Tab-separated table of C-alpha atoms in Angstrom:
chain	number	residue	atom	x	y	z
A	20	UNK	CA	0.000	0.000	0.000
A	21	UNK	CA	1.156	3.543	-0.790
A	22	UNK	CA	2.061	5.627	2.235
A	23	UNK	CA	1.635	9.375	2.801
A	24	UNK	CA	3.242	11.110	5.763
A	25	UNK	CA	1.874	14.537	6.667
A	26	UNK	CA	3.970	16.734	8.940
A	27	UNK	CA	1.627	19.256	10.495
A	28	UNK	CA	2.302	22.671	11.983
A	29	UNK	CA	-0.618	21.984	14.332
A	30	UNK	CA	-3.169	19.226	14.830
A	31	UNK	CA	-6.125	19.991	12.534
A	32	UNK	CA	-9.068	21.894	14.046
A	33	UNK	CA	-11.703	21.945	11.275
A	34	UNK	CA	-14.258	23.609	13.563
A	35	UNK	CA	-11.815	26.415	14.391
A	36	UNK	CA	-9.956	27.196	11.174
A	37	UNK	CA	-10.281	26.916	7.409
A	38	UNK	CA	-6.778	25.415	7.432
A	39	UNK	CA	-8.121	22.512	9.488
A	40	UNK	CA	-10.812	21.837	6.903
A	41	UNK	CA	-8.252	22.101	4.131
A	42	UNK	CA	-6.107	19.439	5.771
A	43	UNK	CA	-9.013	17.016	6.046
A	44	UNK	CA	-9.794	17.572	2.365
A	45	UNK	CA	-6.221	16.687	1.408
A	46	UNK	CA	-6.380	13.570	3.565
A	47	UNK	CA	-9.603	12.514	1.837
A	48	UNK	CA	-8.037	12.959	-1.617
A	49	UNK	CA	-5.171	10.619	-0.803
A	50	UNK	CA	-7.348	8.091	1.019
A	51	UNK	CA	-9.527	7.792	-2.068
A	52	UNK	CA	-6.387	6.569	-3.839
A	53	UNK	CA	-5.779	3.943	-1.133
A	54	UNK	CA	-2.930	5.725	0.623
A	55	UNK	CA	-2.137	4.752	4.173
A	56	UNK	CA	-1.667	8.042	6.061
A	57	UNK	CA	0.409	8.946	9.099
A	58	UNK	CA	0.116	12.431	10.596
A	59	UNK	CA	3.119	13.729	12.547
A	60	UNK	CA	3.161	16.904	14.644
A	61	UNK	CA	5.346	18.429	17.342
A	62	UNK	CA	2.582	20.663	18.741
A	63	UNK	CA	0.370	19.734	21.659
A	64	UNK	CA	-3.194	18.790	20.672
A	65	UNK	CA	-5.977	21.033	21.951
A	66	UNK	CA	-9.435	20.162	23.227
A	67	UNK	CA	-10.704	20.998	19.745
A	68	UNK	CA	-8.232	18.960	17.698
A	69	UNK	CA	-9.871	16.548	15.295
A	70	UNK	CA	-9.573	12.883	16.235
A	71	UNK	CA	-7.767	11.600	13.153
A	72	UNK	CA	-8.134	7.993	14.279
A	73	UNK	CA	-11.847	8.230	13.413
A	74	UNK	CA	-10.870	8.484	9.731
A	75	UNK	CA	-8.166	5.780	9.943
A	76	UNK	CA	-5.201	8.160	10.046
A	77	UNK	CA	-2.342	7.103	12.300
A	78	UNK	CA	-0.769	9.816	14.440
A	79	UNK	CA	2.476	10.334	16.277
A	80	UNK	CA	4.018	13.211	18.206
A	81	UNK	CA	7.502	14.199	17.054
A	82	UNK	CA	10.287	16.347	18.471
A	83	UNK	CA	11.866	19.463	17.026
A	84	UNK	CA	15.628	19.381	16.475
A	85	UNK	CA	15.908	15.723	17.374
A	86	UNK	CA	17.370	12.843	15.359
A	87	UNK	CA	14.571	10.559	16.589
A	88	UNK	CA	12.634	11.964	13.634
A	89	UNK	CA	15.285	10.582	11.257
A	90	UNK	CA	14.756	7.064	12.573
A	91	UNK	CA	10.980	7.439	12.465
A	92	UNK	CA	10.712	8.751	8.914
A	93	UNK	CA	13.143	6.104	7.662
A	94	UNK	CA	11.059	3.398	9.314
A	95	UNK	CA	7.798	4.805	7.889
A	96	UNK	CA	9.436	4.978	4.443
A	97	UNK	CA	6.672	7.047	2.794
A	98	UNK	CA	6.054	7.413	-0.928
A	99	UNK	CA	4.896	11.000	-0.377
A	100	UNK	CA	5.597	13.539	2.360
A	101	UNK	CA	3.368	16.599	2.700
A	102	UNK	CA	4.618	19.612	4.672
A	103	UNK	CA	1.980	21.812	6.276
A	104	UNK	CA	3.359	25.338	5.618
A	105	UNK	CA	6.898	26.363	4.748
A	106	UNK	CA	8.122	26.549	8.358
A	107	UNK	CA	7.578	22.803	8.680
A	108	UNK	CA	9.534	22.134	5.487
A	109	UNK	CA	12.407	24.201	6.904
A	110	UNK	CA	12.461	22.078	10.049
A	111	UNK	CA	12.019	18.626	8.573
A	112	UNK	CA	12.545	18.820	4.800
A	113	UNK	CA	16.290	18.188	4.906
A	114	UNK	CA	15.777	15.227	7.221
A	115	UNK	CA	13.209	13.739	4.839
A	116	UNK	CA	15.573	14.272	1.907
A	117	UNK	CA	18.428	12.498	3.680
A	118	UNK	CA	16.424	9.540	5.016
A	119	UNK	CA	13.855	9.109	2.210
A	120	UNK	CA	15.425	10.595	-0.946
A	121	UNK	CA	12.878	8.935	-3.239
A	122	UNK	CA	9.809	10.286	-1.431
A	123	UNK	CA	7.863	12.927	-3.324
A	124	UNK	CA	7.943	16.139	-1.265
A	125	UNK	CA	4.837	18.353	-1.396
A	126	UNK	CA	4.434	21.750	0.277
A	127	UNK	CA	0.936	22.940	1.141
A	128	UNK	CA	1.255	26.706	1.601
A	129	UNK	CA	-2.296	27.174	3.039
A	130	UNK	CA	-1.853	30.695	1.748
A	131	UNK	CA	1.247	32.618	0.741
A	132	UNK	CA	2.594	33.907	4.034
A	133	UNK	CA	4.822	36.510	2.413
A	134	UNK	CA	1.832	37.981	0.575
A	135	UNK	CA	-0.199	38.258	3.764
A	136	UNK	CA	2.778	39.805	5.571
A	137	UNK	CA	3.384	42.378	2.827
A	138	UNK	CA	-0.249	43.424	2.863
A	139	UNK	CA	-0.264	43.635	6.638
A	140	UNK	CA	2.724	45.992	6.606
A	141	UNK	CA	1.095	48.256	4.016
A	142	UNK	CA	-2.239	48.217	5.861
A	143	UNK	CA	-0.744	49.110	9.223
A	144	UNK	CA	1.257	51.925	7.613
A	145	UNK	CA	-1.946	53.172	5.947
A	146	UNK	CA	-0.567	53.108	2.405
A	147	UNK	CA	-0.753	51.186	-0.836
A	148	UNK	CA	1.317	48.034	-1.200
A	149	UNK	CA	4.487	48.381	-3.298
A	150	UNK	CA	6.574	45.590	-4.814
A	151	UNK	CA	9.347	46.055	-2.277
A	152	UNK	CA	6.927	44.987	0.475
A	153	UNK	CA	7.030	41.445	-0.889
A	154	UNK	CA	10.793	41.080	-0.514
A	155	UNK	CA	10.913	40.273	3.182
A	156	UNK	CA	12.697	37.535	5.097
A	157	UNK	CA	9.422	35.605	5.029
A	158	UNK	CA	9.403	35.887	1.231
A	159	UNK	CA	12.938	34.522	0.923
A	160	UNK	CA	12.258	31.634	3.285
A	161	UNK	CA	8.938	30.695	1.694
A	162	UNK	CA	10.305	30.901	-1.840
A	163	UNK	CA	13.292	28.750	-0.919
A	164	UNK	CA	10.956	26.162	0.592
A	165	UNK	CA	8.820	26.108	-2.547
A	166	UNK	CA	11.866	25.479	-4.739
A	167	UNK	CA	13.183	22.726	-2.457
A	168	UNK	CA	9.938	20.772	-2.781
A	169	UNK	CA	8.850	18.757	-5.791
A	170	UNK	CA	5.391	20.344	-5.817
A	171	UNK	CA	3.827	23.322	-4.054
A	172	UNK	CA	0.067	23.597	-3.596
A	173	UNK	CA	-1.417	27.076	-3.989
A	174	UNK	CA	-4.981	27.641	-2.856
A	175	UNK	CA	-5.795	30.783	-4.856
A	176	UNK	CA	-5.728	31.605	-8.558
A	177	UNK	CA	-4.399	35.035	-7.628
A	178	UNK	CA	-1.453	33.467	-5.809
A	179	UNK	CA	-0.803	31.138	-8.740
A	180	UNK	CA	-0.661	34.147	-11.070
A	181	UNK	CA	1.566	36.079	-8.660
A	182	UNK	CA	4.003	33.174	-8.371
A	183	UNK	CA	4.269	32.486	-12.100
A	184	UNK	CA	4.023	36.024	-13.504
A	185	UNK	CA	5.589	38.315	-10.901
A	186	UNK	CA	8.199	35.888	-9.569
A	187	UNK	CA	8.634	33.657	-12.644
A	188	UNK	CA	8.373	30.358	-10.781
A	189	UNK	CA	8.081	27.479	-13.223
A	190	UNK	CA	4.516	26.199	-13.260
A	191	UNK	CA	5.816	22.602	-13.276
A	192	UNK	CA	6.554	22.831	-9.534
A	193	UNK	CA	3.252	24.538	-8.667
A	194	UNK	CA	-0.294	23.246	-8.487
A	195	UNK	CA	-3.535	25.180	-8.001
A	196	UNK	CA	-5.744	23.304	-5.543
A	197	UNK	CA	-8.443	25.424	-3.872
A	198	UNK	CA	-10.993	24.523	-1.225
A	199	UNK	CA	-13.072	21.605	-2.486
A	200	UNK	CA	-16.828	21.331	-2.182
A	201	UNK	CA	-18.598	17.982	-2.088
A	202	UNK	CA	-22.161	19.221	-1.973
A	203	UNK	CA	-24.250	22.378	-1.894
A	204	UNK	CA	-26.943	22.668	0.748
A	205	UNK	CA	-30.019	24.179	-0.913
A	206	UNK	CA	-32.434	23.042	1.812
A	207	UNK	CA	-31.781	26.016	4.056
A	208	UNK	CA	-34.088	28.522	5.792
A	209	UNK	CA	-35.642	31.142	3.539
A	210	UNK	CA	-35.111	34.913	3.647
A	211	UNK	CA	-38.079	35.601	5.899
A	212	UNK	CA	-37.007	32.881	8.360
A	213	UNK	CA	-33.676	34.564	9.109
A	214	UNK	CA	-32.541	37.472	11.251
A	215	UNK	CA	-29.412	39.452	12.056
A	216	UNK	CA	-25.932	39.769	10.617
A	217	UNK	CA	-23.047	37.438	11.325
A	218	UNK	CA	-19.253	37.554	11.276
A	219	UNK	CA	-16.964	34.607	11.921
A	220	UNK	CA	-13.228	33.953	12.176
A	221	UNK	CA	-10.575	32.539	14.495
A	222	UNK	CA	-9.397	35.413	16.723
A	223	UNK	CA	-5.808	34.140	16.724
A	224	UNK	CA	-5.599	35.095	13.046
A	225	UNK	CA	-4.673	38.802	12.864
A	226	UNK	CA	-6.660	39.604	9.665
A	227	UNK	CA	-9.797	38.289	11.414
A	228	UNK	CA	-9.195	40.601	14.372
A	229	UNK	CA	-8.714	43.562	12.045
A	230	UNK	CA	-11.972	42.605	10.311
A	231	UNK	CA	-13.799	42.765	13.654
A	232	UNK	CA	-12.343	46.228	14.266
A	233	UNK	CA	-13.617	47.331	10.856
A	234	UNK	CA	-17.069	46.025	11.758
A	235	UNK	CA	-17.058	47.905	15.047
A	236	UNK	CA	-16.537	51.142	13.107
A	237	UNK	CA	-19.334	50.387	10.640
A	238	UNK	CA	-21.903	48.824	12.921
A	239	UNK	CA	-23.430	51.978	14.443
A	240	UNK	CA	-24.368	53.240	10.975
A	241	UNK	CA	-25.990	49.913	10.095
A	242	UNK	CA	-27.783	49.709	13.439
A	243	UNK	CA	-29.168	53.213	12.989
A	244	UNK	CA	-30.972	52.098	9.822
A	245	UNK	CA	-31.893	48.631	11.146
A	246	UNK	CA	-32.679	49.133	14.860
A	247	UNK	CA	-33.866	45.541	15.370
A	248	UNK	CA	-30.790	43.960	13.801
A	249	UNK	CA	-27.852	42.505	15.726
A	250	UNK	CA	-24.347	41.529	14.692
A	251	UNK	CA	-23.268	38.155	16.033
A	252	UNK	CA	-19.466	37.843	15.987
A	253	UNK	CA	-18.305	34.234	16.177
A	254	UNK	CA	-14.767	32.885	16.360
A	255	UNK	CA	-12.543	30.480	18.254
A	256	UNK	CA	-10.024	31.688	20.825
A	257	UNK	CA	-11.667	34.974	21.755
A	258	UNK	CA	-9.161	37.411	23.242
A	259	UNK	CA	-9.814	39.757	26.159
A	260	UNK	CA	-9.584	42.766	23.873
A	261	UNK	CA	-12.273	41.219	21.681
A	262	UNK	CA	-14.557	40.601	24.650
A	263	UNK	CA	-14.336	44.308	25.482
A	264	UNK	CA	-16.084	45.103	22.183
A	265	UNK	CA	-19.202	43.233	23.289
A	266	UNK	CA	-22.115	45.670	23.693
A	267	UNK	CA	-25.670	44.415	24.305
A	268	UNK	CA	-27.217	47.872	23.877
A	269	UNK	CA	-25.587	48.356	20.484
A	270	UNK	CA	-26.416	44.795	19.396
A	271	UNK	CA	-22.711	44.086	18.795
A	272	UNK	CA	-22.403	40.643	20.330
A	273	UNK	CA	-19.162	38.690	20.708
A	274	UNK	CA	-20.397	35.100	20.690
A	275	UNK	CA	-17.141	33.155	20.743
A	276	UNK	CA	-16.715	29.702	19.260
A	277	UNK	CA	-19.595	28.483	17.081
A	278	UNK	CA	-20.581	24.939	17.993
A	279	UNK	CA	-21.919	24.485	14.478
A	280	UNK	CA	-21.201	26.736	11.495
A	281	UNK	CA	-24.162	25.176	9.692
A	282	UNK	CA	-26.464	26.161	12.548
A	283	UNK	CA	-25.335	29.770	12.952
A	284	UNK	CA	-25.209	30.360	9.195
A	285	UNK	CA	-28.729	28.997	8.711
A	286	UNK	CA	-30.151	31.495	11.219
A	287	UNK	CA	-28.317	34.590	9.937
A	288	UNK	CA	-29.479	36.749	7.049
A	289	UNK	CA	-26.187	38.301	5.891
A	290	UNK	CA	-22.492	37.620	6.501
A	291	UNK	CA	-20.363	40.751	6.909
A	292	UNK	CA	-16.659	40.401	6.083
A	293	UNK	CA	-14.914	43.766	5.524
A	294	UNK	CA	-11.528	42.031	5.320
A	295	UNK	CA	-8.760	44.672	5.088
A	296	UNK	CA	-5.888	42.370	4.136
A	297	UNK	CA	-4.903	38.732	3.944
A	298	UNK	CA	-4.063	36.028	1.421
A	299	UNK	CA	-5.390	32.729	0.107
A	300	UNK	CA	-9.094	31.919	0.083
A	301	UNK	CA	-11.421	32.921	2.891
A	302	UNK	CA	-13.057	29.876	4.466
A	303	UNK	CA	-15.892	31.898	5.966
A	304	UNK	CA	-16.973	33.134	2.525
A	305	UNK	CA	-16.563	29.720	0.919
A	306	UNK	CA	-18.778	28.078	3.554
A	307	UNK	CA	-21.308	30.903	3.288
A	308	UNK	CA	-21.757	30.174	-0.423
A	309	UNK	CA	-22.030	26.422	0.210
A	310	UNK	CA	-24.683	27.014	2.873
A	311	UNK	CA	-26.738	29.631	1.031
A	312	UNK	CA	-25.778	32.682	3.096
A	313	UNK	CA	-25.247	35.912	1.096
A	314	UNK	CA	-22.297	38.071	2.053
A	315	UNK	CA	-20.698	41.466	1.720
A	316	UNK	CA	-16.935	41.602	1.590
A	317	UNK	CA	-14.015	43.542	0.147
A	318	UNK	CA	-11.971	42.889	-2.987
A	319	UNK	CA	-9.392	41.338	-0.680
A	320	UNK	CA	-12.020	39.014	0.781
A	321	UNK	CA	-13.344	37.915	-2.597
A	322	UNK	CA	-9.903	37.523	-4.183
A	323	UNK	CA	-9.531	34.320	-6.164
A	324	UNK	CA	-13.077	33.169	-5.477
A	325	UNK	CA	-15.676	34.266	-8.023
A	326	UNK	CA	-13.656	34.661	-11.229
A	327	UNK	CA	-15.983	36.278	-13.779
A	328	UNK	CA	-19.127	35.228	-11.926
A	329	UNK	CA	-21.351	37.560	-9.908
A	330	UNK	CA	-20.670	37.633	-6.173
A	331	UNK	CA	-23.214	36.204	-3.715
A	332	UNK	CA	-24.031	39.678	-2.445
A	333	UNK	CA	-21.710	42.670	-2.783
A	334	UNK	CA	-18.008	43.399	-3.034
A	335	UNK	CA	-17.324	46.841	-1.597
A	336	UNK	CA	-14.184	48.674	-0.566
A	337	UNK	CA	-15.968	52.011	-0.661
A	338	UNK	CA	-18.054	54.119	1.675
A	339	UNK	CA	-21.173	52.285	0.437
A	340	UNK	CA	-20.397	49.147	2.480
A	341	UNK	CA	-23.014	50.149	5.056
A	342	UNK	CA	-25.614	51.008	2.409
A	343	UNK	CA	-25.031	47.684	0.654
A	344	UNK	CA	-25.387	45.810	3.948
A	345	UNK	CA	-28.754	47.445	4.617
A	346	UNK	CA	-29.919	46.889	1.050
A	347	UNK	CA	-29.059	43.183	1.029
A	348	UNK	CA	-30.635	42.716	4.451
A	349	UNK	CA	-33.958	44.287	3.381
A	350	UNK	CA	-34.401	43.216	-0.254
A	351	UNK	CA	-35.716	39.662	-0.588
A	352	UNK	CA	-35.307	39.479	-4.374
A	353	UNK	CA	-31.751	40.761	-4.199
A	354	UNK	CA	-30.958	38.349	-1.362
A	355	UNK	CA	-32.317	35.328	-3.252
A	356	UNK	CA	-30.335	36.260	-6.365
A	357	UNK	CA	-27.197	36.599	-4.234
A	358	UNK	CA	-27.788	33.156	-2.753
A	359	UNK	CA	-28.083	31.622	-6.252
A	360	UNK	CA	-24.883	33.393	-7.298
A	361	UNK	CA	-23.071	31.731	-4.417
A	362	UNK	CA	-24.292	28.305	-5.449
A	363	UNK	CA	-23.083	28.976	-9.011
A	364	UNK	CA	-19.607	29.978	-7.828
A	365	UNK	CA	-19.278	26.762	-5.833
A	366	UNK	CA	-20.643	24.608	-8.642
A	367	UNK	CA	-18.487	26.043	-11.417
A	368	UNK	CA	-15.254	26.797	-9.550
A	369	UNK	CA	-14.896	24.601	-6.452
A	370	UNK	CA	-16.659	21.279	-6.966
A	371	UNK	CA	-14.393	18.450	-5.848
A	372	UNK	CA	-14.875	16.596	-9.126
A	373	UNK	CA	-13.194	19.453	-11.014
A	374	UNK	CA	-9.865	18.861	-9.284
A	375	UNK	CA	-9.413	15.486	-7.610
A	376	UNK	CA	-8.568	13.262	-10.608
A	377	UNK	CA	-6.140	15.730	-12.133
A	378	UNK	CA	-4.361	16.262	-8.824
A	379	UNK	CA	-3.890	12.567	-8.156
A	380	UNK	CA	-2.655	12.073	-11.739
A	381	UNK	CA	-0.148	14.874	-11.209
A	382	UNK	CA	1.163	13.200	-8.048
A	383	UNK	CA	1.435	9.849	-9.830
A	384	UNK	CA	3.230	11.357	-12.848
A	385	UNK	CA	5.746	13.124	-10.624
A	386	UNK	CA	6.485	9.913	-8.760
A	387	UNK	CA	7.118	8.098	-12.030
A	388	UNK	CA	9.392	10.835	-13.386
A	389	UNK	CA	10.901	12.165	-10.174
A	390	UNK	CA	14.556	12.182	-11.230
A	391	UNK	CA	13.830	14.099	-14.429
A	392	UNK	CA	11.522	16.505	-12.615
A	393	UNK	CA	14.158	17.292	-9.995
A	394	UNK	CA	16.897	17.766	-12.597
A	395	UNK	CA	14.741	20.359	-14.337
A	396	UNK	CA	14.200	22.139	-11.023
A	397	UNK	CA	17.886	23.044	-10.759
A	398	UNK	CA	17.230	25.973	-8.400
A	399	UNK	CA	15.767	23.503	-5.942
A	400	UNK	CA	18.964	21.461	-6.103
A	401	UNK	CA	21.057	24.579	-5.544
A	402	UNK	CA	19.000	25.400	-2.445
A	403	UNK	CA	19.618	21.885	-1.129
A	404	UNK	CA	23.377	22.455	-1.222
A	405	UNK	CA	25.021	22.292	2.202
A	406	UNK	CA	26.368	25.868	1.950
A	407	UNK	CA	22.801	27.212	1.981
A	408	UNK	CA	21.305	24.935	4.629
A	409	UNK	CA	21.442	27.230	7.636
A	410	UNK	CA	18.265	25.702	9.101
A	411	UNK	CA	19.805	22.218	8.964
A	412	UNK	CA	22.974	23.183	10.791
A	413	UNK	CA	21.139	25.314	13.321
A	414	UNK	CA	18.958	22.293	14.089
A	415	UNK	CA	22.009	20.066	14.461
A	416	UNK	CA	23.612	22.630	16.801
A	417	UNK	CA	20.468	22.801	18.961
A	418	UNK	CA	20.274	19.017	19.094
A	419	UNK	CA	23.933	18.745	20.142
A	420	UNK	CA	23.440	21.483	22.742
A	421	UNK	CA	20.341	19.761	24.169
A	422	UNK	CA	22.153	16.444	24.495
């Protein structure tokens, strides 16, 4: 049986983060091709970590900067190793290469960290992004990791275009694999059966926190026009500063972790997501379309999602965000059209069947032609050279120091 080893940055929490859902989707793709899967992680599991044993995935805790990993990965002898984010490839990629040189190495970026960082810097300095913002230490590390791997998964069409056009990365080492949808739920409550606005997002993720701050600024204007409406702000790991925004009188309610996204989405009338910066695809907007909940977001929020199709609500970076929120909340015909638009986006751009066969074929083809593929990726081989492996020798130094 073929064997996939996933090295995770954290244990997946699909009810807390879009990244957790993404990981389970990747696991399902490989399991459909009869891969045995082992998930390795050095982090401590939380109370909300998904029990991977329920889907027949073996798990094991590993140590950072410890040669015990070398023995483990050699014993597991995987056909494919998937790194969850570039930081994990930095830590373990060289060990995998040394112990399992014939294993296909795949990097799942989740989103491009350097892109998110560049946008964050520009946002916090209240200016437009310039090209120089990209060229950070994060950029150099993430790019190096992408070149060292045999294949890098990008979740957004925008990021795919950025990588190939702006940074001239050969498309042969990249693969566009977005969120995947298995089914659309059309049996949801109707317009007149719903009330209130909703926002959702893990509070540990800085762009989500900044989105909540944007909502706090806009909410009074919305509330003035819709006195009976409330804004329910959901998200895992609520911080103390977030709790201080809770205001019953204003109808701005910090709800904390949602026990069920399906449940809270089915009760709400409109999702508000004035996302100021970020990268990748936005899980909250993806799930809203799947579950028939219209939304209002920014160009940044909608990036890479709707292509040439109409959004399931409005995209607004202008002063009319409040007006659009009120309009969508009040207009049944507009709301129903927005809901249908969301279903169309999912159907035409994110259905699982559009991607799964091609992805698995790509993995199989790379395994069959791995030597040729790696020879063509000569920059990757250069970055594997010992003179550039600072992470490797730092790890060895830490291990020697600890012993």
